[in-house]
mmCIF file of C-alpha atoms and ligand atoms in Angstrom:
data_model
loop_
_atom_site.group_PDB
_atom_site.id
_atom_site.type_symbol
_atom_site.label_atom_id
_atom_site.label_comp_id
_atom_site.label_asym_id
_atom_site.label_seq_id
_atom_site.Cartn_x
_atom_site.Cartn_y
_atom_site.Cartn_z
ATOM 1 C CA MET A 1205 -14.497 -12.115 34.722
ATOM 2 C CA LYS A 1206 -12.522 -13.114 31.581
ATOM 3 C CA VAL A 1207 -10.997 -10.284 29.792
ATOM 4 C CA ALA A 1208 -9.278 -10.493 26.261
ATOM 5 C CA PHE A 1209 -6.906 -7.685 25.807
ATOM 6 C CA PHE A 1210 -6.111 -6.251 22.020
ATOM 7 C CA ASP A 1211 -3.204 -4.738 20.786
ATOM 8 C CA THR A 1212 -1.080 -6.012 23.938
ATOM 9 C CA LYS A 1213 2.611 -4.523 24.365
ATOM 10 C CA GLU A 1214 4.593 -5.593 27.065
ATOM 11 C CA TYR A 1215 4.117 -2.620 28.811
ATOM 12 C CA ASP A 1216 0.691 -3.189 29.199
ATOM 13 C CA ILE A 1217 1.037 -6.508 30.504
ATOM 14 C CA ASN A 1218 3.788 -5.013 32.987
ATOM 15 C CA SER A 1219 1.174 -2.921 34.552
ATOM 16 C CA PHE A 1220 -1.832 -4.993 33.878
ATOM 17 C CA ASP A 1221 -0.672 -8.194 36.008
ATOM 18 C CA ASN A 1222 -0.529 -6.359 38.679
ATOM 19 C CA PHE A 1223 -4.469 -7.060 38.732
ATOM 20 C CA ASN A 1224 -4.741 -10.061 36.955
ATOM 21 C CA ASN A 1225 -6.020 -13.283 38.696
ATOM 22 C CA LYS A 1226 -7.157 -10.526 41.649
ATOM 23 C CA ASN A 1227 -10.654 -9.497 42.298
ATOM 24 C CA ASN A 1228 -12.222 -12.282 39.846
ATOM 25 C CA LEU A 1229 -10.487 -11.121 37.072
ATOM 26 C CA GLU A 1230 -8.361 -13.133 34.676
ATOM 27 C CA PHE A 1231 -6.538 -11.656 31.680
ATOM 28 C CA THR A 1232 -5.556 -13.011 28.458
ATOM 29 C CA TYR A 1233 -3.647 -10.919 26.191
ATOM 30 C CA PHE A 1234 -3.544 -10.743 22.437
ATOM 31 C CA GLU A 1235 -1.034 -8.976 20.428
ATOM 32 C CA THR A 1236 -3.413 -8.687 17.245
ATOM 33 C CA LYS A 1237 -5.650 -5.373 16.810
ATOM 34 C CA LEU A 1238 -9.286 -5.947 17.377
ATOM 35 C CA ASN A 1239 -11.452 -5.607 14.205
ATOM 36 C CA GLU A 1240 -13.663 -7.441 11.991
ATOM 37 C CA ASP A 1241 -10.840 -10.029 11.307
ATOM 38 C CA THR A 1242 -9.785 -10.723 14.907
ATOM 39 C CA VAL A 1243 -13.134 -10.355 16.576
ATOM 40 C CA GLU A 1244 -13.457 -14.371 16.975
ATOM 41 C CA LEU A 1245 -10.874 -14.269 19.559
ATOM 42 C CA ALA A 1246 -13.411 -12.745 21.916
ATOM 43 C CA LYS A 1247 -15.226 -16.126 22.165
ATOM 44 C CA GLY A 1248 -15.645 -17.201 25.755
ATOM 45 C CA PHE A 1249 -14.723 -13.937 27.199
ATOM 46 C CA ASP A 1250 -17.210 -11.638 29.299
ATOM 47 C CA ALA A 1251 -15.091 -8.491 28.491
ATOM 48 C CA VAL A 1252 -12.586 -7.140 25.747
ATOM 49 C CA CYS A 1253 -9.811 -4.154 26.608
ATOM 50 C CA VAL A 1254 -9.103 -2.224 23.715
ATOM 51 C CA PHE A 1255 -6.783 0.730 22.788
ATOM 52 C CA VAL A 1256 -6.552 3.543 20.525
ATOM 53 C CA ASN A 1257 -6.283 1.691 17.370
ATOM 54 C CA ASP A 1258 -8.685 -1.073 17.651
ATOM 55 C CA THR A 1259 -11.725 -0.670 15.117
ATOM 56 C CA VAL A 1260 -14.932 -1.270 17.695
ATOM 57 C CA ASN A 1261 -17.766 -0.757 14.604
ATOM 58 C CA ALA A 1262 -20.894 -1.820 14.314
ATOM 59 C CA LYS A 1263 -19.494 -5.238 12.802
ATOM 60 C CA VAL A 1264 -17.577 -5.936 15.546
ATOM 61 C CA ILE A 1265 -19.983 -4.717 18.266
ATOM 62 C CA ASP A 1266 -22.532 -7.092 16.486
ATOM 63 C CA LYS A 1267 -20.096 -10.137 16.869
ATOM 64 C CA LEU A 1268 -19.213 -9.362 20.601
ATOM 65 C CA VAL A 1269 -22.731 -9.246 21.608
ATOM 66 C CA GLU A 1270 -23.193 -12.415 19.889
ATOM 67 C CA TYR A 1271 -20.363 -14.151 21.853
ATOM 68 C CA GLY A 1272 -21.830 -12.936 25.145
ATOM 69 C CA CYS A 1273 -19.264 -10.278 25.769
ATOM 70 C CA LYS A 1274 -21.102 -7.793 27.857
ATOM 71 C CA LEU A 1275 -18.357 -4.991 28.517
ATOM 72 C CA ILE A 1276 -15.768 -2.961 26.295
ATOM 73 C CA ALA A 1277 -13.408 -1.330 28.546
ATOM 74 C CA LEU A 1278 -11.174 1.040 26.823
ATOM 75 C CA ARG A 1279 -7.803 1.509 28.492
ATOM 76 C CA CYS A 1280 -7.801 5.246 27.080
ATOM 77 C CA ALA A 1281 -9.317 8.483 27.113
ATOM 78 C CA GLY A 1282 -10.489 9.180 23.515
ATOM 79 C CA PHE A 1283 -13.641 6.734 22.002
ATOM 80 C CA ASN A 1284 -13.628 7.731 18.225
ATOM 81 C CA ASN A 1285 -12.439 4.228 17.555
ATOM 82 C CA VAL A 1286 -16.065 3.076 19.297
ATOM 83 C CA ASP A 1287 -19.400 3.356 17.690
ATOM 84 C CA ILE A 1288 -20.799 4.225 20.863
ATOM 85 C CA LYS A 1289 -24.300 5.188 19.681
ATOM 86 C CA TYR A 1290 -24.597 1.510 17.934
ATOM 87 C CA ALA A 1291 -23.346 0.030 20.951
ATOM 88 C CA TYR A 1292 -26.181 1.542 23.424
ATOM 89 C CA LYS A 1293 -28.354 -1.067 24.769
ATOM 90 C CA LYS A 1294 -26.333 -3.670 23.347
ATOM 91 C CA ILE A 1295 -22.928 -3.670 25.266
ATOM 92 C CA HIS A 1296 -21.824 -1.399 27.739
ATOM 93 C CA VAL A 1297 -18.315 0.655 27.102
ATOM 94 C CA VAL A 1298 -15.863 2.113 29.708
ATOM 95 C CA ARG A 1299 -13.034 4.295 29.656
ATOM 96 C CA VAL A 1300 -9.764 5.453 31.320
ATOM 97 C CA PRO A 1301 -10.823 9.823 31.501
ATOM 98 C CA ALA A 1302 -7.387 10.653 32.526
ATOM 99 C CA TYR A 1303 -4.426 8.647 33.432
ATOM 100 C CA SER A 1304 -1.741 11.221 33.228
ATOM 101 C CA PRO A 1305 -2.472 14.743 31.507
ATOM 102 C CA TYR A 1306 1.011 15.801 32.532
ATOM 103 C CA ALA A 1307 2.351 13.193 30.632
ATOM 104 C CA VAL A 1308 0.533 14.364 27.266
ATOM 105 C CA ALA A 1309 1.093 17.975 28.136
ATOM 106 C CA GLU A 1310 4.675 17.420 28.696
ATOM 107 C CA HIS A 1311 5.300 15.801 25.634
ATOM 108 C CA ALA A 1312 3.876 18.388 23.601
ATOM 109 C CA MET A 1313 6.471 20.559 24.903
ATOM 110 C CA ALA A 1314 8.933 18.146 24.505
ATOM 111 C CA LEU A 1315 8.360 18.146 20.552
ATOM 112 C CA LEU A 1316 7.793 21.581 20.111
ATOM 113 C CA LEU A 1317 11.221 22.517 21.993
ATOM 114 C CA THR A 1318 12.754 19.765 20.255
ATOM 115 C CA SER A 1319 11.477 21.207 17.025
ATOM 116 C CA ILE A 1320 12.449 25.029 17.317
ATOM 117 C CA ARG A 1321 15.897 24.476 18.875
ATOM 118 C CA ARG A 1322 16.682 21.828 16.484
ATOM 119 C CA ILE A 1323 17.725 19.217 19.086
ATOM 120 C CA HIS A 1324 17.127 16.442 16.956
ATOM 121 C CA LYS A 1325 19.138 17.449 14.430
ATOM 122 C CA ALA A 1326 21.980 18.131 17.061
ATOM 123 C CA PHE A 1327 21.616 15.060 18.815
ATOM 124 C CA ASN A 1328 22.512 12.988 15.295
ATOM 125 C CA ARG A 1329 25.354 15.645 14.553
ATOM 126 C CA THR A 1330 27.310 15.231 17.704
ATOM 127 C CA ARG A 1331 26.990 11.221 17.652
ATOM 128 C CA ASP A 1332 29.374 12.004 14.418
ATOM 129 C CA TYR A 1333 31.491 14.330 16.294
ATOM 130 C CA ASN A 1334 30.258 16.700 13.664
ATOM 131 C CA PHE A 1335 30.546 19.864 16.250
ATOM 132 C CA SER A 1336 28.932 22.647 13.356
ATOM 133 C CA LEU A 1337 26.330 25.164 14.659
ATOM 134 C CA SER A 1338 25.481 25.645 10.824
ATOM 135 C CA GLY A 1339 21.617 25.468 10.101
ATOM 136 C CA LEU A 1340 20.689 25.089 13.959
ATOM 137 C CA VAL A 1341 19.496 28.573 14.611
ATOM 138 C CA GLY A 1342 16.100 28.646 16.744
ATOM 139 C CA PHE A 1343 13.854 31.029 18.542
ATOM 140 C CA ASP A 1344 12.856 32.550 21.899
ATOM 141 C CA LEU A 1345 9.599 30.658 23.257
ATOM 142 C CA HIS A 1346 9.284 33.968 25.347
ATOM 143 C CA GLY A 1347 7.116 36.502 24.114
ATOM 144 C CA LYS A 1348 5.656 34.562 21.694
ATOM 145 C CA THR A 1349 1.874 33.957 21.388
ATOM 146 C CA ILE A 1350 0.876 30.020 21.813
ATOM 147 C CA GLY A 1351 -3.033 29.127 20.622
ATOM 148 C CA VAL A 1352 -4.213 26.136 22.586
ATOM 149 C CA VAL A 1353 -7.132 24.593 21.151
ATOM 150 C CA GLY A 1354 -9.725 22.445 23.593
ATOM 151 C CA THR A 1355 -8.712 23.384 27.314
ATOM 152 C CA GLY A 1356 -9.712 20.429 29.130
ATOM 153 C CA LYS A 1357 -7.414 18.446 31.317
ATOM 154 C CA ILE A 1358 -4.177 18.197 28.823
ATOM 155 C CA GLY A 1359 -4.947 21.758 27.465
ATOM 156 C CA ARG A 1360 -5.187 23.493 30.739
ATOM 157 C CA ILE A 1361 -1.657 21.836 32.029
ATOM 158 C CA PHE A 1362 0.055 22.700 28.514
ATOM 159 C CA ILE A 1363 -1.352 26.165 29.066
ATOM 160 C CA ASP A 1364 0.639 26.408 32.445
ATOM 161 C CA ILE A 1365 3.732 25.042 31.044
ATOM 162 C CA CYS A 1366 3.266 27.861 28.377
ATOM 163 C CA LYS A 1367 2.951 30.689 30.999
ATOM 164 C CA GLY A 1368 5.874 29.441 32.715
ATOM 165 C CA PHE A 1369 8.339 30.171 29.526
ATOM 166 C CA GLY A 1370 6.696 33.653 29.301
ATOM 167 C CA MET A 1371 4.442 32.774 26.423
ATOM 168 C CA ASN A 1372 1.271 34.621 25.576
ATOM 169 C CA VAL A 1373 -1.327 32.152 25.698
ATOM 170 C CA LEU A 1374 -4.656 32.507 23.317
ATOM 171 C CA ALA A 1375 -7.181 29.837 23.730
ATOM 172 C CA TYR A 1376 -10.220 28.431 22.183
ATOM 173 C CA ASP A 1377 -12.901 25.728 23.455
ATOM 174 C CA LYS A 1378 -16.096 24.973 22.275
ATOM 175 C CA PHE A 1379 -17.595 24.214 25.733
ATOM 176 C CA HIS A 1380 -15.263 24.995 28.465
ATOM 177 C CA SER A 1381 -14.728 28.344 29.961
ATOM 178 C CA SER A 1382 -12.212 29.502 32.842
ATOM 179 C CA SER A 1383 -11.614 33.170 34.093
ATOM 180 C CA ASP A 1384 -7.829 32.783 34.265
ATOM 181 C CA ILE A 1385 -7.573 31.710 30.513
ATOM 182 C CA ASN A 1386 -7.712 34.187 27.313
ATOM 183 C CA TYR A 1387 -10.461 32.832 25.099
ATOM 184 C CA VAL A 1388 -10.664 34.054 21.616
ATOM 185 C CA SER A 1389 -12.526 33.077 18.573
ATOM 186 C CA LEU A 1390 -10.965 30.178 16.645
ATOM 187 C CA ASP A 1391 -10.205 32.549 13.715
ATOM 188 C CA GLU A 1392 -8.553 35.080 15.742
ATOM 189 C CA LEU A 1393 -6.306 31.987 17.602
ATOM 190 C CA PHE A 1394 -5.509 30.876 14.071
ATOM 191 C CA ALA A 1395 -4.670 34.519 12.739
ATOM 192 C CA LYS A 1396 -2.707 35.815 15.700
ATOM 193 C CA SER A 1397 -0.548 32.479 17.086
ATOM 194 C CA ASP A 1398 3.092 31.746 16.329
ATOM 195 C CA ILE A 1399 2.474 28.106 17.658
ATOM 196 C CA ILE A 1400 -0.616 26.199 17.917
ATOM 197 C CA SER A 1401 -1.344 23.206 19.737
ATOM 198 C CA PHE A 1402 -4.538 21.071 19.702
ATOM 199 C CA HIS A 1403 -5.730 19.540 22.801
ATOM 200 C CA CYS A 1404 -9.566 18.587 21.776
ATOM 201 C CA PRO A 1405 -11.076 15.304 20.825
ATOM 202 C CA LEU A 1406 -11.616 14.073 17.557
ATOM 203 C CA ASN A 1407 -15.489 14.398 16.467
ATOM 204 C CA GLU A 1408 -17.362 15.569 13.541
ATOM 205 C CA GLU A 1409 -16.548 18.994 14.191
ATOM 206 C CA THR A 1410 -13.022 18.929 14.778
ATOM 207 C CA TYR A 1411 -11.994 16.301 11.914
ATOM 208 C CA HIS A 1412 -9.781 18.018 9.260
ATOM 209 C CA MET A 1413 -9.730 21.280 11.643
ATOM 210 C CA VAL A 1414 -6.303 21.840 10.035
ATOM 211 C CA ASN A 1415 -7.420 21.976 6.586
ATOM 212 C CA LYS A 1416 -6.537 24.279 3.307
ATOM 213 C CA GLU A 1417 -8.785 26.632 4.256
ATOM 214 C CA ASN A 1418 -7.476 26.923 7.949
ATOM 215 C CA LEU A 1419 -3.993 26.909 7.304
ATOM 216 C CA SER A 1420 -4.552 30.049 5.028
ATOM 217 C CA LYS A 1421 -5.964 32.006 8.048
ATOM 218 C CA MET A 1422 -2.481 31.226 10.134
ATOM 219 C CA LYS A 1423 0.497 33.146 10.332
ATOM 220 C CA ASN A 1424 3.316 32.320 7.909
ATOM 221 C CA GLN A 1425 6.021 30.047 9.407
ATOM 222 C CA VAL A 1426 3.066 28.685 12.300
ATOM 223 C CA VAL A 1427 4.559 25.753 14.198
ATOM 224 C CA LEU A 1428 1.864 23.115 14.993
ATOM 225 C CA ILE A 1429 1.741 20.697 17.434
ATOM 226 C CA ASN A 1430 -0.900 17.801 17.466
ATOM 227 C CA THR A 1431 -0.775 15.527 20.648
ATOM 228 C CA SER A 1432 -4.556 14.590 20.243
ATOM 229 C CA ARG A 1433 -5.890 12.343 16.997
ATOM 230 C CA GLY A 1434 -4.248 12.173 13.935
ATOM 231 C CA ALA A 1435 -7.448 13.287 11.931
ATOM 232 C CA LEU A 1436 -7.822 16.622 13.339
ATOM 233 C CA PHE A 1437 -4.963 17.269 10.636
ATOM 234 C CA ASP A 1438 -5.857 16.706 6.587
ATOM 235 C CA ALA A 1439 -1.995 15.595 6.537
ATOM 236 C CA ASP A 1440 -2.143 15.896 2.565
ATOM 237 C CA ALA A 1441 -3.085 19.774 3.444
ATOM 238 C CA LEU A 1442 -0.222 20.124 5.880
ATOM 239 C CA VAL A 1443 2.220 18.631 3.323
ATOM 240 C CA ASP A 1444 1.085 21.124 0.652
ATOM 241 C CA ALA A 1445 1.667 23.941 3.426
ATOM 242 C CA LEU A 1446 5.046 22.568 4.399
ATOM 243 C CA LYS A 1447 6.183 22.475 0.734
ATOM 244 C CA ALA A 1448 4.578 26.308 0.299
ATOM 245 C CA ARG A 1449 6.957 27.394 3.356
ATOM 246 C CA LYS A 1450 3.469 28.257 4.881
ATOM 247 C CA VAL A 1451 3.941 25.872 7.821
ATOM 248 C CA GLY A 1452 7.583 26.761 9.720
ATOM 249 C CA ALA A 1453 7.451 23.025 11.522
ATOM 250 C CA ALA A 1454 4.850 20.540 12.569
ATOM 251 C CA CYS A 1455 5.306 18.122 15.786
ATOM 252 C CA MET A 1456 2.710 15.312 15.446
ATOM 253 C CA ASP A 1457 2.370 12.395 17.922
ATOM 254 C CA VAL A 1458 -0.422 11.132 16.018
ATOM 255 C CA TYR A 1459 -1.389 10.841 12.203
ATOM 256 C CA GLU A 1460 -4.574 10.192 10.575
ATOM 257 C CA GLU A 1461 -3.504 6.844 8.870
ATOM 258 C CA GLU A 1462 -1.647 5.597 12.178
ATOM 259 C CA GLY A 1463 -3.930 2.688 12.708
ATOM 260 C CA ASP A 1464 -1.766 0.262 10.560
ATOM 261 C CA LEU A 1465 1.558 1.447 11.477
ATOM 262 C CA PHE A 1466 2.236 3.120 14.771
ATOM 263 C CA PHE A 1467 3.067 0.813 17.717
ATOM 264 C CA ARG A 1468 4.935 -1.792 15.265
ATOM 265 C CA ASP A 1469 8.376 -2.094 13.785
ATOM 266 C CA TYR A 1470 8.625 -1.709 10.115
ATOM 267 C CA SER A 1471 12.068 -0.908 9.864
ATOM 268 C CA GLY A 1472 13.683 -2.361 6.777
ATOM 269 C CA HIS A 1473 10.425 -2.203 5.326
ATOM 270 C CA ILE A 1474 8.828 0.119 2.354
ATOM 271 C CA LEU A 1475 6.453 2.586 3.732
ATOM 272 C CA ASN A 1476 2.943 2.015 1.884
ATOM 273 C CA ASP A 1477 1.943 5.608 2.886
ATOM 274 C CA ASP A 1478 3.210 8.302 0.676
ATOM 275 C CA THR A 1479 2.048 11.173 2.870
ATOM 276 C CA LEU A 1480 3.813 9.544 5.995
ATOM 277 C CA ALA A 1481 6.930 9.072 4.219
ATOM 278 C CA ARG A 1482 6.857 12.903 2.840
ATOM 279 C CA LEU A 1483 6.340 14.092 6.040
ATOM 280 C CA LEU A 1484 9.315 12.193 7.702
ATOM 281 C CA SER A 1485 11.035 13.377 4.779
ATOM 282 C CA MET A 1486 10.984 16.830 5.952
ATOM 283 C CA PRO A 1487 13.804 18.436 8.407
ATOM 284 C CA ASN A 1488 10.827 20.796 10.076
ATOM 285 C CA VAL A 1489 8.673 17.696 10.786
ATOM 286 C CA ILE A 1490 9.025 16.042 13.887
ATOM 287 C CA ILE A 1491 6.607 12.688 14.101
ATOM 288 C CA THR A 1492 6.399 10.231 17.408
ATOM 289 C CA SER A 1493 4.204 7.186 17.076
ATOM 290 C CA HIS A 1494 1.422 7.882 19.727
ATOM 291 C CA GLN A 1495 3.826 8.083 22.813
ATOM 292 C CA ALA A 1496 2.598 11.203 24.490
ATOM 293 C CA PHE A 1497 1.112 8.789 26.846
ATOM 294 C CA LEU A 1498 4.013 6.807 27.998
ATOM 295 C CA THR A 1499 5.059 7.586 31.334
ATOM 296 C CA ASN A 1500 5.237 4.849 34.394
ATOM 297 C CA GLU A 1501 2.905 7.278 35.982
ATOM 298 C CA ALA A 1502 0.099 7.081 33.365
ATOM 299 C CA LEU A 1503 0.598 3.188 32.541
ATOM 300 C CA SER A 1504 0.315 2.387 36.027
ATOM 301 C CA ASN A 1505 -2.832 4.761 36.503
ATOM 302 C CA ILE A 1506 -4.507 2.832 33.358
ATOM 303 C CA ALA A 1507 -3.971 -0.522 34.674
ATOM 304 C CA GLN A 1508 -5.553 0.667 37.894
ATOM 305 C CA THR A 1509 -8.636 2.603 36.751
ATOM 306 C CA THR A 1510 -9.121 -0.077 34.280
ATOM 307 C CA SER A 1511 -9.474 -2.817 36.482
ATOM 308 C CA GLU A 1512 -11.672 -0.747 38.976
ATOM 309 C CA ASN A 1513 -14.026 -0.182 36.069
ATOM 310 C CA LEU A 1514 -14.123 -4.017 35.407
ATOM 311 C CA ILE A 1515 -14.611 -4.784 39.079
ATOM 312 C CA THR A 1516 -17.428 -1.913 39.329
ATOM 313 C CA TYR A 1517 -19.267 -3.427 36.375
ATOM 314 C CA LEU A 1518 -18.858 -7.323 37.884
ATOM 315 C CA SER A 1519 -20.660 -5.486 41.124
ATOM 316 C CA ASN A 1520 -23.541 -4.150 38.578
ATOM 317 C CA GLY A 1521 -22.680 -0.575 40.367
ATOM 318 C CA PHE A 1522 -22.786 2.671 38.692
ATOM 319 C CA ASN A 1523 -19.562 3.828 37.210
ATOM 320 C CA ASP A 1524 -18.731 7.285 36.255
ATOM 321 C CA ASN A 1525 -16.378 6.075 33.520
ATOM 322 C CA GLU A 1526 -19.054 4.720 31.745
ATOM 323 C CA ILE A 1527 -19.901 6.737 28.331
ATOM 324 C CA CYS A 1528 -22.496 6.582 25.763
ATOM 325 C CA TYR A 1529 -23.830 8.917 23.184
ATOM 326 C CA GLN A 1530 -26.035 10.570 25.390
ATOM 327 C CA CYS A 1531 -23.127 11.565 28.003
ATOM 328 C CA GLY A 1532 -23.648 14.944 29.156
ATOM 329 C CA LEU A 1533 -27.211 15.504 27.276
ATOM 330 C CA GLN A 1534 -29.631 17.851 29.569
ATOM 331 C CA ASP A 1535 -32.265 15.308 30.185
ATOM 332 C CA GLN A 1536 -30.906 12.112 28.928
ATOM 333 C CA CYS A 1537 -27.605 11.697 30.609
ATOM 334 C CA LYS A 1538 -28.444 8.864 33.288
ATOM 335 C CA ARG A 1539 -24.689 9.231 34.322
ATOM 336 C CA LYS A 1540 -25.314 12.527 35.810
ATOM 337 C CA ARG A 1541 -28.196 11.157 38.101
ATOM 338 C CA GLN A 1542 -25.400 8.260 39.208
ATOM 339 C CA GLU A 1543 -27.044 5.307 36.991
ATOM 340 C CA ARG A 1544 -25.820 3.352 34.504
ATOM 341 C CA CYS A 1545 -25.946 4.242 30.749
ATOM 342 C CA PHE A 1546 -28.744 1.423 30.367
HETATM 343 P P1 LIG B 1146 -10.822 16.698 27.939
HETATM 344 O O1 LIG B 1146 -12.153 16.147 27.783
HETATM 345 O O2 LIG B 1146 -10.206 16.764 29.084
HETATM 346 O O3 LIG B 1146 -10.652 17.964 26.939
HETATM 347 C C1 LIG B 1146 -11.268 18.192 26.028
HETATM 348 C C2 LIG B 1146 -11.403 19.710 25.654
HETATM 349 O O4 LIG B 1146 -11.483 19.749 24.046
HETATM 350 C C3 LIG B 1146 -12.569 19.934 26.392
HETATM 351 O O5 LIG B 1146 -12.545 20.892 27.292
HETATM 352 C C4 LIG B 1146 -13.811 20.205 25.307
HETATM 353 O O6 LIG B 1146 -14.710 21.145 25.599
HETATM 354 C C5 LIG B 1146 -12.949 20.678 24.296
HETATM 355 N N1 LIG B 1146 -13.561 20.491 23.093
HETATM 356 C C6 LIG B 1146 -14.614 19.665 22.659
HETATM 357 N N2 LIG B 1146 -14.952 19.704 21.182
HETATM 358 C C7 LIG B 1146 -14.561 20.903 20.966
HETATM 359 C C8 LIG B 1146 -14.510 21.658 19.437
HETATM 360 N N3 LIG B 1146 -15.143 21.310 18.669
HETATM 361 N N4 LIG B 1146 -13.152 22.321 19.287
HETATM 362 C C9 LIG B 1146 -12.726 23.080 20.615
HETATM 363 N N5 LIG B 1146 -12.542 22.201 21.737
HETATM 364 C C10 LIG B 1146 -13.380 21.358 21.797
HETATM 365 O O7 LIG B 1146 -9.778 15.740 27.448
HETATM 366 P P2 LIG B 1146 -8.108 15.705 27.577
HETATM 367 O O8 LIG B 1146 -7.975 14.449 28.502
HETATM 368 O O9 LIG B 1146 -7.567 16.972 27.695
HETATM 369 O O10 LIG B 1146 -7.479 15.118 26.225
HETATM 370 C C11 LIG B 1146 -7.408 15.493 24.795
HETATM 371 C C12 LIG B 1146 -7.398 14.579 23.912
HETATM 372 O O11 LIG B 1146 -6.000 14.294 24.020
HETATM 373 C C13 LIG B 1146 -8.308 13.579 23.918
HETATM 374 O O12 LIG B 1146 -9.586 13.443 23.134
HETATM 375 C C14 LIG B 1146 -7.490 12.632 23.115
HETATM 376 O O13 LIG B 1146 -7.669 12.780 21.791
HETATM 377 C C15 LIG B 1146 -5.851 12.927 23.333
HETATM 378 N N6 LIG B 1146 -4.999 11.917 24.164
HETATM 379 C C16 LIG B 1146 -4.024 11.902 23.286
HETATM 380 C C17 LIG B 1146 -2.959 10.804 24.124
HETATM 381 C C18 LIG B 1146 -1.603 10.441 23.386
HETATM 382 O O14 LIG B 1146 -0.836 9.857 23.848
HETATM 383 N N7 LIG B 1146 -1.278 11.285 22.111
HETATM 384 C C19 LIG B 1146 -3.199 10.429 25.418
HETATM 385 C C20 LIG B 1146 -4.716 11.177 25.858
HETATM 386 C C21 LIG B 1146 -5.410 11.711 25.379
#
């Protein structure tokens, strides 16, 4: 099986090369992202392997099918960038549902601690031999209330970490529940939390969950953390709330318009995105460029599961990591019956 990798970085090649040219798998790595302009590169390949900022819309899917591609292998968990409804019965889609939920949960806490203890400012100061403490006053996490939206794999681990800090945890999840988690309504979570961390997928319901209206329901000086998907936050509404001193700090590993920027070096260039530039200008905003997953453990798990996904497809077998728009639906979900989606 010839597989074309898109948006490939050195760290991807390092981990995927352990599986290359074995078990009938042959990998070709492209640096460019997959989109309508680059899809032609997929000619002659049996499968494409894509990441979070590749665009797999209806037009790209049509071209992939025309070129004889039979499988889209996501090397990530989220699949909001793939039109899975359109792909149904045309091309199979597999993903890596979990590679290291610890990596993402730990990164969320790293962002929070960096922000509220001003580590980013102190780091720069002491390098300049500036040992002043002025402006570095933080606050204790112990005893504070944190709201966690989405209590799946990552959200649960994040909750455990927060409990270790002696925080009072409130949670909201549309589907999951667990007796050891204190669930409240989304409005109550917004109203009572000093800090809110988002760990739910991006979909029609969660798009711009942090918007002008919901921001007004939150406590003054609330700290917001987003390690899920950028479009959970309306970035312009966030800028306004930061300027109005409503939001005390924002910690973001993802950004709504990250697709054209993240994973690339634009130092020395002029940033065209005014909203991102405004956010980056604020002392109480920390942005990392979608790196929460980036640990040795996660990279190795991603390469292993993706390769297994490809091999299972080759052997025509059932794959629990296949996804389609009917996943989870009561009667229609074939995966529940251990069958291929189509
Ligand atoms: P998961 O599927 O285990 O958990 C997601 C939870 O969100 C589920 O419990 C689900 O019921 C809940 N949910 C779904 N719709 C909801 C809604 N409308 N309101 C509230 N909760 C809702 O997923 P996991 O592994 O915990 O990942 C969470 C998200 O983290 C992913 O969707 C992905 O976008 C993001 N992610 C980010 C990474 C990064 O590097 N920054 C890496 C991996 C994942």
